[in-house]
């Protein structure tokens, strides 16, 4: 019979080198945090704004306006919120929980609000700057309300998963599982 005795020092060195490698892997993945807000999708949406107040009984004549408004919507994920609990590494396999996507910006530049048509009868006053601003705010609110039906947040998550998958693949991981949510439930 052959007995092999490992010295406690050798076991301690093996343990710390394994822990050190795991910590290095974890630090490489945690480097994603430094990217902070990762914008993964940008949509440009045009909203038509139409107003008419010819139904007012005490005003004589019609007054109509048609404006177009171009909005740029940017969505992505906040990588700075990744925590160690969101990462599970087992050899060349990794599971990573990313935060859900969010809207990062809804940008409407003043020069992107264009009057397309205006019709004012002789006895009526033109639309004021205040009325035009109110119409632009209404358009912005309608654009924000349409975010869910545009699917921009789902596209942002899909693109983020592709980016992070490529990043992790370059780090040497073979099986990569990316999920979106809060905290990874692991059994330790």
mmCIF file with all atom_site columns, C-alpha atoms in Angstrom:
data_model
loop_
_atom_site.group_PDB
_atom_site.id
_atom_site.type_symbol
_atom_site.label_atom_id
_atom_site.label_alt_id
_atom_site.label_comp_id
_atom_site.label_asym_id
_atom_site.label_entity_id
_atom_site.label_seq_id
_atom_site.pdbx_PDB_ins_code
_atom_site.Cartn_x
_atom_site.Cartn_y
_atom_site.Cartn_z
_atom_site.occupancy
_atom_site.B_iso_or_equiv
_atom_site.pdbx_formal_charge
_atom_site.auth_seq_id
_atom_site.auth_comp_id
_atom_site.auth_asym_id
_atom_site.auth_atom_id
_atom_site.pdbx_PDB_model_num
ATOM 1   C CA . UNK A 1 1   ? 0.000   0.000  0.000   1.00 0.00 ? 1   UNK A CA 1
ATOM 2   C CA . UNK A 1 2   ? 1.149   3.498  -0.871  1.00 0.00 ? 2   UNK A CA 1
ATOM 3   C CA . UNK A 1 3   ? 0.249   6.415  1.363   1.00 0.00 ? 3   UNK A CA 1
ATOM 4   C CA . UNK A 1 4   ? 0.721   9.970  0.285   1.00 0.00 ? 4   UNK A CA 1
ATOM 5   C CA . UNK A 1 5   ? 0.946   12.649 2.893   1.00 0.00 ? 5   UNK A CA 1
ATOM 6   C CA . UNK A 1 6   ? 0.522   16.223 1.879   1.00 0.00 ? 6   UNK A CA 1
ATOM 7   C CA . UNK A 1 7   ? 2.207   18.746 4.006   1.00 0.00 ? 7   UNK A CA 1
ATOM 8   C CA . UNK A 1 8   ? -0.132  21.347 5.506   1.00 0.00 ? 8   UNK A CA 1
ATOM 9   C CA . UNK A 1 9   ? 1.939   24.047 3.836   1.00 0.00 ? 9   UNK A CA 1
ATOM 10  C CA . UNK A 1 10  ? 1.377   22.536 0.365   1.00 0.00 ? 10  UNK A CA 1
ATOM 11  C CA . UNK A 1 11  ? -2.379  22.278 0.990   1.00 0.00 ? 11  UNK A CA 1
ATOM 12  C CA . UNK A 1 12  ? -2.432  25.895 2.156   1.00 0.00 ? 12  UNK A CA 1
ATOM 13  C CA . UNK A 1 13  ? -0.566  27.063 -0.973  1.00 0.00 ? 13  UNK A CA 1
ATOM 14  C CA . UNK A 1 14  ? -2.953  25.104 -3.250  1.00 0.00 ? 14  UNK A CA 1
ATOM 15  C CA . UNK A 1 15  ? -5.969  26.535 -1.439  1.00 0.00 ? 15  UNK A CA 1
ATOM 16  C CA . UNK A 1 16  ? -4.760  30.146 -1.680  1.00 0.00 ? 16  UNK A CA 1
ATOM 17  C CA . UNK A 1 17  ? -3.776  29.806 -5.339  1.00 0.00 ? 17  UNK A CA 1
ATOM 18  C CA . UNK A 1 18  ? -7.253  28.470 -6.146  1.00 0.00 ? 18  UNK A CA 1
ATOM 19  C CA . UNK A 1 19  ? -8.838  31.309 -4.147  1.00 0.00 ? 19  UNK A CA 1
ATOM 20  C CA . UNK A 1 20  ? -6.542  33.826 -5.823  1.00 0.00 ? 20  UNK A CA 1
ATOM 21  C CA . UNK A 1 21  ? -7.503  32.575 -9.303  1.00 0.00 ? 21  UNK A CA 1
ATOM 22  C CA . UNK A 1 22  ? -11.212 32.771 -8.434  1.00 0.00 ? 22  UNK A CA 1
ATOM 23  C CA . UNK A 1 23  ? -10.703 36.307 -7.104  1.00 0.00 ? 23  UNK A CA 1
ATOM 24  C CA . UNK A 1 24  ? -8.847  37.306 -10.299 1.00 0.00 ? 24  UNK A CA 1
ATOM 25  C CA . UNK A 1 25  ? -11.683 35.937 -12.424 1.00 0.00 ? 25  UNK A CA 1
ATOM 26  C CA . UNK A 1 26  ? -14.203 37.803 -10.304 1.00 0.00 ? 26  UNK A CA 1
ATOM 27  C CA . UNK A 1 27  ? -12.222 41.046 -10.603 1.00 0.00 ? 27  UNK A CA 1
ATOM 28  C CA . UNK A 1 28  ? -12.063 40.699 -14.397 1.00 0.00 ? 28  UNK A CA 1
ATOM 29  C CA . UNK A 1 29  ? -15.840 40.359 -14.583 1.00 0.00 ? 29  UNK A CA 1
ATOM 30  C CA . UNK A 1 30  ? -16.361 43.166 -12.066 1.00 0.00 ? 30  UNK A CA 1
ATOM 31  C CA . UNK A 1 31  ? -14.456 45.432 -14.501 1.00 0.00 ? 31  UNK A CA 1
ATOM 32  C CA . UNK A 1 32  ? -17.813 45.720 -16.283 1.00 0.00 ? 32  UNK A CA 1
ATOM 33  C CA . UNK A 1 33  ? -18.875 48.040 -13.447 1.00 0.00 ? 33  UNK A CA 1
ATOM 34  C CA . UNK A 1 34  ? -16.450 50.681 -14.675 1.00 0.00 ? 34  UNK A CA 1
ATOM 35  C CA . UNK A 1 35  ? -18.453 51.062 -17.882 1.00 0.00 ? 35  UNK A CA 1
ATOM 36  C CA . UNK A 1 36  ? -21.302 52.423 -15.735 1.00 0.00 ? 36  UNK A CA 1
ATOM 37  C CA . UNK A 1 37  ? -24.208 53.328 -18.036 1.00 0.00 ? 37  UNK A CA 1
ATOM 38  C CA . UNK A 1 38  ? -23.970 51.206 -21.159 1.00 0.00 ? 38  UNK A CA 1
ATOM 39  C CA . UNK A 1 39  ? -26.238 52.615 -23.874 1.00 0.00 ? 39  UNK A CA 1
ATOM 40  C CA . UNK A 1 40  ? -27.138 49.714 -26.122 1.00 0.00 ? 40  UNK A CA 1
ATOM 41  C CA . UNK A 1 41  ? -29.918 51.076 -28.311 1.00 0.00 ? 41  UNK A CA 1
ATOM 42  C CA . UNK A 1 42  ? -31.019 54.395 -29.741 1.00 0.00 ? 42  UNK A CA 1
ATOM 43  C CA . UNK A 1 43  ? -34.322 55.003 -31.507 1.00 0.00 ? 43  UNK A CA 1
ATOM 44  C CA . UNK A 1 44  ? -35.327 58.086 -33.441 1.00 0.00 ? 44  UNK A CA 1
ATOM 45  C CA . UNK A 1 45  ? -39.089 58.605 -33.355 1.00 0.00 ? 45  UNK A CA 1
ATOM 46  C CA . UNK A 1 46  ? -41.096 61.227 -35.186 1.00 0.00 ? 46  UNK A CA 1
ATOM 47  C CA . UNK A 1 47  ? -44.322 62.356 -33.579 1.00 0.00 ? 47  UNK A CA 1
ATOM 48  C CA . UNK A 1 48  ? -46.946 64.397 -35.415 1.00 0.00 ? 48  UNK A CA 1
ATOM 49  C CA . UNK A 1 49  ? -48.689 67.050 -33.326 1.00 0.00 ? 49  UNK A CA 1
ATOM 50  C CA . UNK A 1 50  ? -52.026 68.343 -34.539 1.00 0.00 ? 50  UNK A CA 1
ATOM 51  C CA . UNK A 1 51  ? -54.117 71.057 -32.901 1.00 0.00 ? 51  UNK A CA 1
ATOM 52  C CA . UNK A 1 52  ? -57.299 72.834 -33.818 1.00 0.00 ? 52  UNK A CA 1
ATOM 53  C CA . UNK A 1 53  ? -59.560 75.041 -31.747 1.00 0.00 ? 53  UNK A CA 1
ATOM 54  C CA . UNK A 1 54  ? -62.255 75.813 -34.323 1.00 0.00 ? 54  UNK A CA 1
ATOM 55  C CA . UNK A 1 55  ? -64.906 74.229 -32.073 1.00 0.00 ? 55  UNK A CA 1
ATOM 56  C CA . UNK A 1 56  ? -64.835 77.177 -29.670 1.00 0.00 ? 56  UNK A CA 1
ATOM 57  C CA . UNK A 1 57  ? -68.231 78.852 -29.969 1.00 0.00 ? 57  UNK A CA 1
ATOM 58  C CA . UNK A 1 58  ? -67.167 82.332 -28.931 1.00 0.00 ? 58  UNK A CA 1
ATOM 59  C CA . UNK A 1 59  ? -64.317 82.602 -31.446 1.00 0.00 ? 59  UNK A CA 1
ATOM 60  C CA . UNK A 1 60  ? -65.055 83.219 -35.089 1.00 0.00 ? 60  UNK A CA 1
ATOM 61  C CA . UNK A 1 61  ? -62.960 81.347 -37.626 1.00 0.00 ? 61  UNK A CA 1
ATOM 62  C CA . UNK A 1 62  ? -60.635 78.368 -37.648 1.00 0.00 ? 62  UNK A CA 1
ATOM 63  C CA . UNK A 1 63  ? -57.130 78.005 -36.336 1.00 0.00 ? 63  UNK A CA 1
ATOM 64  C CA . UNK A 1 64  ? -55.130 74.837 -37.056 1.00 0.00 ? 64  UNK A CA 1
ATOM 65  C CA . UNK A 1 65  ? -51.522 73.782 -36.706 1.00 0.00 ? 65  UNK A CA 1
ATOM 66  C CA . UNK A 1 66  ? -49.572 70.675 -37.650 1.00 0.00 ? 66  UNK A CA 1
ATOM 67  C CA . UNK A 1 67  ? -46.086 70.178 -36.221 1.00 0.00 ? 67  UNK A CA 1
ATOM 68  C CA . UNK A 1 68  ? -43.595 67.328 -36.380 1.00 0.00 ? 68  UNK A CA 1
ATOM 69  C CA . UNK A 1 69  ? -41.333 66.478 -33.494 1.00 0.00 ? 69  UNK A CA 1
ATOM 70  C CA . UNK A 1 70  ? -38.270 64.220 -33.740 1.00 0.00 ? 70  UNK A CA 1
ATOM 71  C CA . UNK A 1 71  ? -37.239 62.536 -30.485 1.00 0.00 ? 71  UNK A CA 1
ATOM 72  C CA . UNK A 1 72  ? -34.116 60.495 -29.823 1.00 0.00 ? 72  UNK A CA 1
ATOM 73  C CA . UNK A 1 73  ? -34.634 57.712 -27.259 1.00 0.00 ? 73  UNK A CA 1
ATOM 74  C CA . UNK A 1 74  ? -31.601 56.077 -25.672 1.00 0.00 ? 74  UNK A CA 1
ATOM 75  C CA . UNK A 1 75  ? -31.821 52.967 -23.491 1.00 0.00 ? 75  UNK A CA 1
ATOM 76  C CA . UNK A 1 76  ? -29.312 50.657 -21.868 1.00 0.00 ? 76  UNK A CA 1
ATOM 77  C CA . UNK A 1 77  ? -28.238 49.139 -18.578 1.00 0.00 ? 77  UNK A CA 1
ATOM 78  C CA . UNK A 1 78  ? -26.418 50.416 -15.509 1.00 0.00 ? 78  UNK A CA 1
ATOM 79  C CA . UNK A 1 79  ? -23.396 48.128 -15.187 1.00 0.00 ? 79  UNK A CA 1
ATOM 80  C CA . UNK A 1 80  ? -22.217 49.939 -12.047 1.00 0.00 ? 80  UNK A CA 1
ATOM 81  C CA . UNK A 1 81  ? -24.974 48.160 -10.106 1.00 0.00 ? 81  UNK A CA 1
ATOM 82  C CA . UNK A 1 82  ? -23.488 44.680 -10.716 1.00 0.00 ? 82  UNK A CA 1
ATOM 83  C CA . UNK A 1 83  ? -22.591 43.079 -7.395  1.00 0.00 ? 83  UNK A CA 1
ATOM 84  C CA . UNK A 1 84  ? -20.448 40.072 -6.531  1.00 0.00 ? 84  UNK A CA 1
ATOM 85  C CA . UNK A 1 85  ? -23.623 38.178 -5.649  1.00 0.00 ? 85  UNK A CA 1
ATOM 86  C CA . UNK A 1 86  ? -24.673 38.574 -9.301  1.00 0.00 ? 86  UNK A CA 1
ATOM 87  C CA . UNK A 1 87  ? -21.730 36.467 -10.523 1.00 0.00 ? 87  UNK A CA 1
ATOM 88  C CA . UNK A 1 88  ? -21.302 32.712 -10.264 1.00 0.00 ? 88  UNK A CA 1
ATOM 89  C CA . UNK A 1 89  ? -18.082 31.276 -11.716 1.00 0.00 ? 89  UNK A CA 1
ATOM 90  C CA . UNK A 1 90  ? -17.421 27.549 -11.933 1.00 0.00 ? 90  UNK A CA 1
ATOM 91  C CA . UNK A 1 91  ? -14.314 26.868 -13.979 1.00 0.00 ? 91  UNK A CA 1
ATOM 92  C CA . UNK A 1 92  ? -14.987 28.011 -17.542 1.00 0.00 ? 92  UNK A CA 1
ATOM 93  C CA . UNK A 1 93  ? -18.715 28.452 -16.840 1.00 0.00 ? 93  UNK A CA 1
ATOM 94  C CA . UNK A 1 94  ? -20.221 31.728 -15.696 1.00 0.00 ? 94  UNK A CA 1
ATOM 95  C CA . UNK A 1 95  ? -23.697 32.929 -14.815 1.00 0.00 ? 95  UNK A CA 1
ATOM 96  C CA . UNK A 1 96  ? -24.190 36.680 -14.594 1.00 0.00 ? 96  UNK A CA 1
ATOM 97  C CA . UNK A 1 97  ? -27.274 38.614 -13.514 1.00 0.00 ? 97  UNK A CA 1
ATOM 98  C CA . UNK A 1 98  ? -27.480 42.047 -15.132 1.00 0.00 ? 98  UNK A CA 1
ATOM 99  C CA . UNK A 1 99  ? -29.843 44.823 -14.076 1.00 0.00 ? 99  UNK A CA 1
ATOM 100 C CA . UNK A 1 100 ? -32.923 45.384 -16.209 1.00 0.00 ? 100 UNK A CA 1
ATOM 101 C CA . UNK A 1 101 ? -32.620 47.994 -18.929 1.00 0.00 ? 101 UNK A CA 1
ATOM 102 C CA . UNK A 1 102 ? -33.792 51.543 -18.411 1.00 0.00 ? 102 UNK A CA 1
ATOM 103 C CA . UNK A 1 103 ? -34.401 54.678 -20.424 1.00 0.00 ? 103 UNK A CA 1
ATOM 104 C CA . UNK A 1 104 ? -31.303 56.817 -20.279 1.00 0.00 ? 104 UNK A CA 1
ATOM 105 C CA . UNK A 1 105 ? -32.486 59.789 -22.297 1.00 0.00 ? 105 UNK A CA 1
ATOM 106 C CA . UNK A 1 106 ? -35.430 61.187 -24.203 1.00 0.00 ? 106 UNK A CA 1
ATOM 107 C CA . UNK A 1 107 ? -33.981 64.050 -26.190 1.00 0.00 ? 107 UNK A CA 1
ATOM 108 C CA . UNK A 1 108 ? -36.021 66.501 -28.235 1.00 0.00 ? 108 UNK A CA 1
ATOM 109 C CA . UNK A 1 109 ? -33.986 69.369 -29.597 1.00 0.00 ? 109 UNK A CA 1
ATOM 110 C CA . UNK A 1 110 ? -35.811 72.643 -30.270 1.00 0.00 ? 110 UNK A CA 1
ATOM 111 C CA . UNK A 1 111 ? -34.637 72.564 -33.893 1.00 0.00 ? 111 UNK A CA 1
ATOM 112 C CA . UNK A 1 112 ? -36.301 69.130 -34.266 1.00 0.00 ? 112 UNK A CA 1
ATOM 113 C CA . UNK A 1 113 ? -39.755 70.638 -33.662 1.00 0.00 ? 113 UNK A CA 1
ATOM 114 C CA . UNK A 1 114 ? -40.912 71.830 -37.056 1.00 0.00 ? 114 UNK A CA 1
ATOM 115 C CA . UNK A 1 115 ? -44.111 73.577 -38.048 1.00 0.00 ? 115 UNK A CA 1
ATOM 116 C CA . UNK A 1 116 ? -45.411 71.685 -41.067 1.00 0.00 ? 116 UNK A CA 1
ATOM 117 C CA . UNK A 1 117 ? -48.700 73.501 -41.599 1.00 0.00 ? 117 UNK A CA 1
ATOM 118 C CA . UNK A 1 118 ? -50.645 76.376 -40.059 1.00 0.00 ? 118 UNK A CA 1
ATOM 119 C CA . UNK A 1 119 ? -54.013 77.778 -41.080 1.00 0.00 ? 119 UNK A CA 1
ATOM 120 C CA . UNK A 1 120 ? -55.424 80.857 -39.347 1.00 0.00 ? 120 UNK A CA 1
ATOM 121 C CA . UNK A 1 121 ? -58.565 82.673 -40.387 1.00 0.00 ? 121 UNK A CA 1
ATOM 122 C CA . UNK A 1 122 ? -58.493 86.464 -40.630 1.00 0.00 ? 122 UNK A CA 1
ATOM 123 C CA . UNK A 1 123 ? -60.264 87.078 -37.322 1.00 0.00 ? 123 UNK A CA 1
ATOM 124 C CA . UNK A 1 124 ? -57.997 84.748 -35.318 1.00 0.00 ? 124 UNK A CA 1
ATOM 125 C CA . UNK A 1 125 ? -54.585 85.182 -33.691 1.00 0.00 ? 125 UNK A CA 1
ATOM 126 C CA . UNK A 1 126 ? -51.609 82.884 -34.484 1.00 0.00 ? 126 UNK A CA 1
ATOM 127 C CA . UNK A 1 127 ? -50.606 80.164 -32.019 1.00 0.00 ? 127 UNK A CA 1
ATOM 128 C CA . UNK A 1 128 ? -48.478 81.677 -29.279 1.00 0.00 ? 128 UNK A CA 1
ATOM 129 C CA . UNK A 1 129 ? -45.087 80.404 -28.163 1.00 0.00 ? 129 UNK A CA 1
ATOM 130 C CA . UNK A 1 130 ? -46.726 79.169 -24.967 1.00 0.00 ? 130 UNK A CA 1
ATOM 131 C CA . UNK A 1 131 ? -49.298 77.150 -26.961 1.00 0.00 ? 131 UNK A CA 1
ATOM 132 C CA . UNK A 1 132 ? -46.565 75.708 -29.188 1.00 0.00 ? 132 UNK A CA 1
ATOM 133 C CA . UNK A 1 133 ? -44.524 74.715 -26.107 1.00 0.00 ? 133 UNK A CA 1
ATOM 134 C CA . UNK A 1 134 ? -47.598 73.037 -24.608 1.00 0.00 ? 134 UNK A CA 1
ATOM 135 C CA . UNK A 1 135 ? -48.010 71.044 -27.829 1.00 0.00 ? 135 UNK A CA 1
ATOM 136 C CA . UNK A 1 136 ? -44.318 70.038 -27.734 1.00 0.00 ? 136 UNK A CA 1
ATOM 137 C CA . UNK A 1 137 ? -44.690 68.878 -24.109 1.00 0.00 ? 137 UNK A CA 1
ATOM 138 C CA . UNK A 1 138 ? -47.764 66.894 -25.111 1.00 0.00 ? 138 UNK A CA 1
ATOM 139 C CA . UNK A 1 139 ? -45.735 65.241 -27.897 1.00 0.00 ? 139 UNK A CA 1
ATOM 140 C CA . UNK A 1 140 ? -42.899 64.409 -25.478 1.00 0.00 ? 140 UNK A CA 1
ATOM 141 C CA . UNK A 1 141 ? -45.369 62.822 -23.045 1.00 0.00 ? 141 UNK A CA 1
ATOM 142 C CA . UNK A 1 142 ? -46.886 60.763 -25.868 1.00 0.00 ? 142 UNK A CA 1
ATOM 143 C CA . UNK A 1 143 ? -43.422 59.590 -26.954 1.00 0.00 ? 143 UNK A CA 1
ATOM 144 C CA . UNK A 1 144 ? -42.605 58.553 -23.366 1.00 0.00 ? 144 UNK A CA 1
ATOM 145 C CA . UNK A 1 145 ? -45.936 56.734 -23.093 1.00 0.00 ? 145 UNK A CA 1
ATOM 146 C CA . UNK A 1 146 ? -45.159 54.763 -26.270 1.00 0.00 ? 146 UNK A CA 1
ATOM 147 C CA . UNK A 1 147 ? -41.811 53.430 -24.996 1.00 0.00 ? 147 UNK A CA 1
ATOM 148 C CA . UNK A 1 148 ? -43.286 50.091 -23.886 1.00 0.00 ? 148 UNK A CA 1
ATOM 149 C CA . UNK A 1 149 ? -44.975 49.392 -27.213 1.00 0.00 ? 149 UNK A CA 1
ATOM 150 C CA . UNK A 1 150 ? -41.810 50.321 -29.136 1.00 0.00 ? 150 UNK A CA 1
ATOM 151 C CA . UNK A 1 151 ? -39.915 47.478 -27.439 1.00 0.00 ? 151 UNK A CA 1
ATOM 152 C CA . UNK A 1 152 ? -36.862 49.642 -26.848 1.00 0.00 ? 152 UNK A CA 1
ATOM 153 C CA . UNK A 1 153 ? -36.173 48.214 -23.367 1.00 0.00 ? 153 UNK A CA 1
ATOM 154 C CA . UNK A 1 154 ? -36.274 44.620 -24.632 1.00 0.00 ? 154 UNK A CA 1
ATOM 155 C CA . UNK A 1 155 ? -33.938 45.506 -27.495 1.00 0.00 ? 155 UNK A CA 1
ATOM 156 C CA . UNK A 1 156 ? -31.594 47.224 -25.016 1.00 0.00 ? 156 UNK A CA 1
ATOM 157 C CA . UNK A 1 157 ? -31.411 44.031 -22.932 1.00 0.00 ? 157 UNK A CA 1
ATOM 158 C CA . UNK A 1 158 ? -30.817 41.855 -25.999 1.00 0.00 ? 158 UNK A CA 1
ATOM 159 C CA . UNK A 1 159 ? -27.984 44.106 -27.176 1.00 0.00 ? 159 UNK A CA 1
ATOM 160 C CA . UNK A 1 160 ? -26.488 44.311 -23.674 1.00 0.00 ? 160 UNK A CA 1
ATOM 161 C CA . UNK A 1 161 ? -26.512 40.513 -23.404 1.00 0.00 ? 161 UNK A CA 1
ATOM 162 C CA . UNK A 1 162 ? -24.701 40.239 -26.759 1.00 0.00 ? 162 UNK A CA 1
ATOM 163 C CA . UNK A 1 163 ? -22.067 42.766 -25.667 1.00 0.00 ? 163 UNK A CA 1
ATOM 164 C CA . UNK A 1 164 ? -21.464 41.177 -22.257 1.00 0.00 ? 164 UNK A CA 1
ATOM 165 C CA . UNK A 1 165 ? -21.450 37.678 -23.789 1.00 0.00 ? 165 UNK A CA 1
ATOM 166 C CA . UNK A 1 166 ? -18.688 38.754 -26.182 1.00 0.00 ? 166 UNK A CA 1
ATOM 167 C CA . UNK A 1 167 ? -16.752 40.381 -23.304 1.00 0.00 ? 167 UNK A CA 1
ATOM 168 C CA . UNK A 1 168 ? -16.959 37.208 -21.192 1.00 0.00 ? 168 UNK A CA 1
ATOM 169 C CA . UNK A 1 169 ? -16.083 34.992 -24.158 1.00 0.00 ? 169 UNK A CA 1
ATOM 170 C CA . UNK A 1 170 ? -12.878 37.019 -24.634 1.00 0.00 ? 170 UNK A CA 1
ATOM 171 C CA . UNK A 1 171 ? -12.064 36.397 -20.965 1.00 0.00 ? 171 UNK A CA 1
ATOM 172 C CA . UNK A 1 172 ? -12.086 32.661 -21.751 1.00 0.00 ? 172 UNK A CA 1
ATOM 173 C CA . UNK A 1 173 ? -15.508 31.520 -20.544 1.00 0.00 ? 173 UNK A CA 1
ATOM 174 C CA . UNK A 1 174 ? -17.086 28.767 -22.597 1.00 0.00 ? 174 UNK A CA 1
ATOM 175 C CA . UNK A 1 175 ? -20.565 28.421 -21.126 1.00 0.00 ? 175 UNK A CA 1
ATOM 176 C CA . UNK A 1 176 ? -22.073 31.845 -20.495 1.00 0.00 ? 176 UNK A CA 1
ATOM 177 C CA . UNK A 1 177 ? -25.521 32.392 -19.009 1.00 0.00 ? 177 UNK A CA 1
ATOM 178 C CA . UNK A 1 178 ? -26.773 35.971 -18.822 1.00 0.00 ? 178 UNK A CA 1
ATOM 179 C CA . UNK A 1 179 ? -30.003 36.793 -17.040 1.00 0.00 ? 179 UNK A CA 1
ATOM 180 C CA . UNK A 1 180 ? -31.717 40.027 -16.085 1.00 0.00 ? 180 UNK A CA 1
ATOM 181 C CA . UNK A 1 181 ? -33.037 40.651 -12.601 1.00 0.00 ? 181 UNK A CA 1
ATOM 182 C CA . UNK A 1 182 ? -31.826 41.461 -9.113  1.00 0.00 ? 182 UNK A CA 1
ATOM 183 C CA . UNK A 1 183 ? -29.595 38.914 -7.358  1.00 0.00 ? 183 UNK A CA 1
ATOM 184 C CA . UNK A 1 184 ? -28.287 35.519 -8.370  1.00 0.00 ? 184 UNK A CA 1
ATOM 185 C CA . UNK A 1 185 ? -29.477 32.712 -6.128  1.00 0.00 ? 185 UNK A CA 1
ATOM 186 C CA . UNK A 1 186 ? -26.555 30.366 -5.642  1.00 0.00 ? 186 UNK A CA 1
ATOM 187 C CA . UNK A 1 187 ? -26.128 27.392 -3.343  1.00 0.00 ? 187 UNK A CA 1
ATOM 188 C CA . UNK A 1 188 ? -22.944 27.659 -1.305  1.00 0.00 ? 188 UNK A CA 1
#
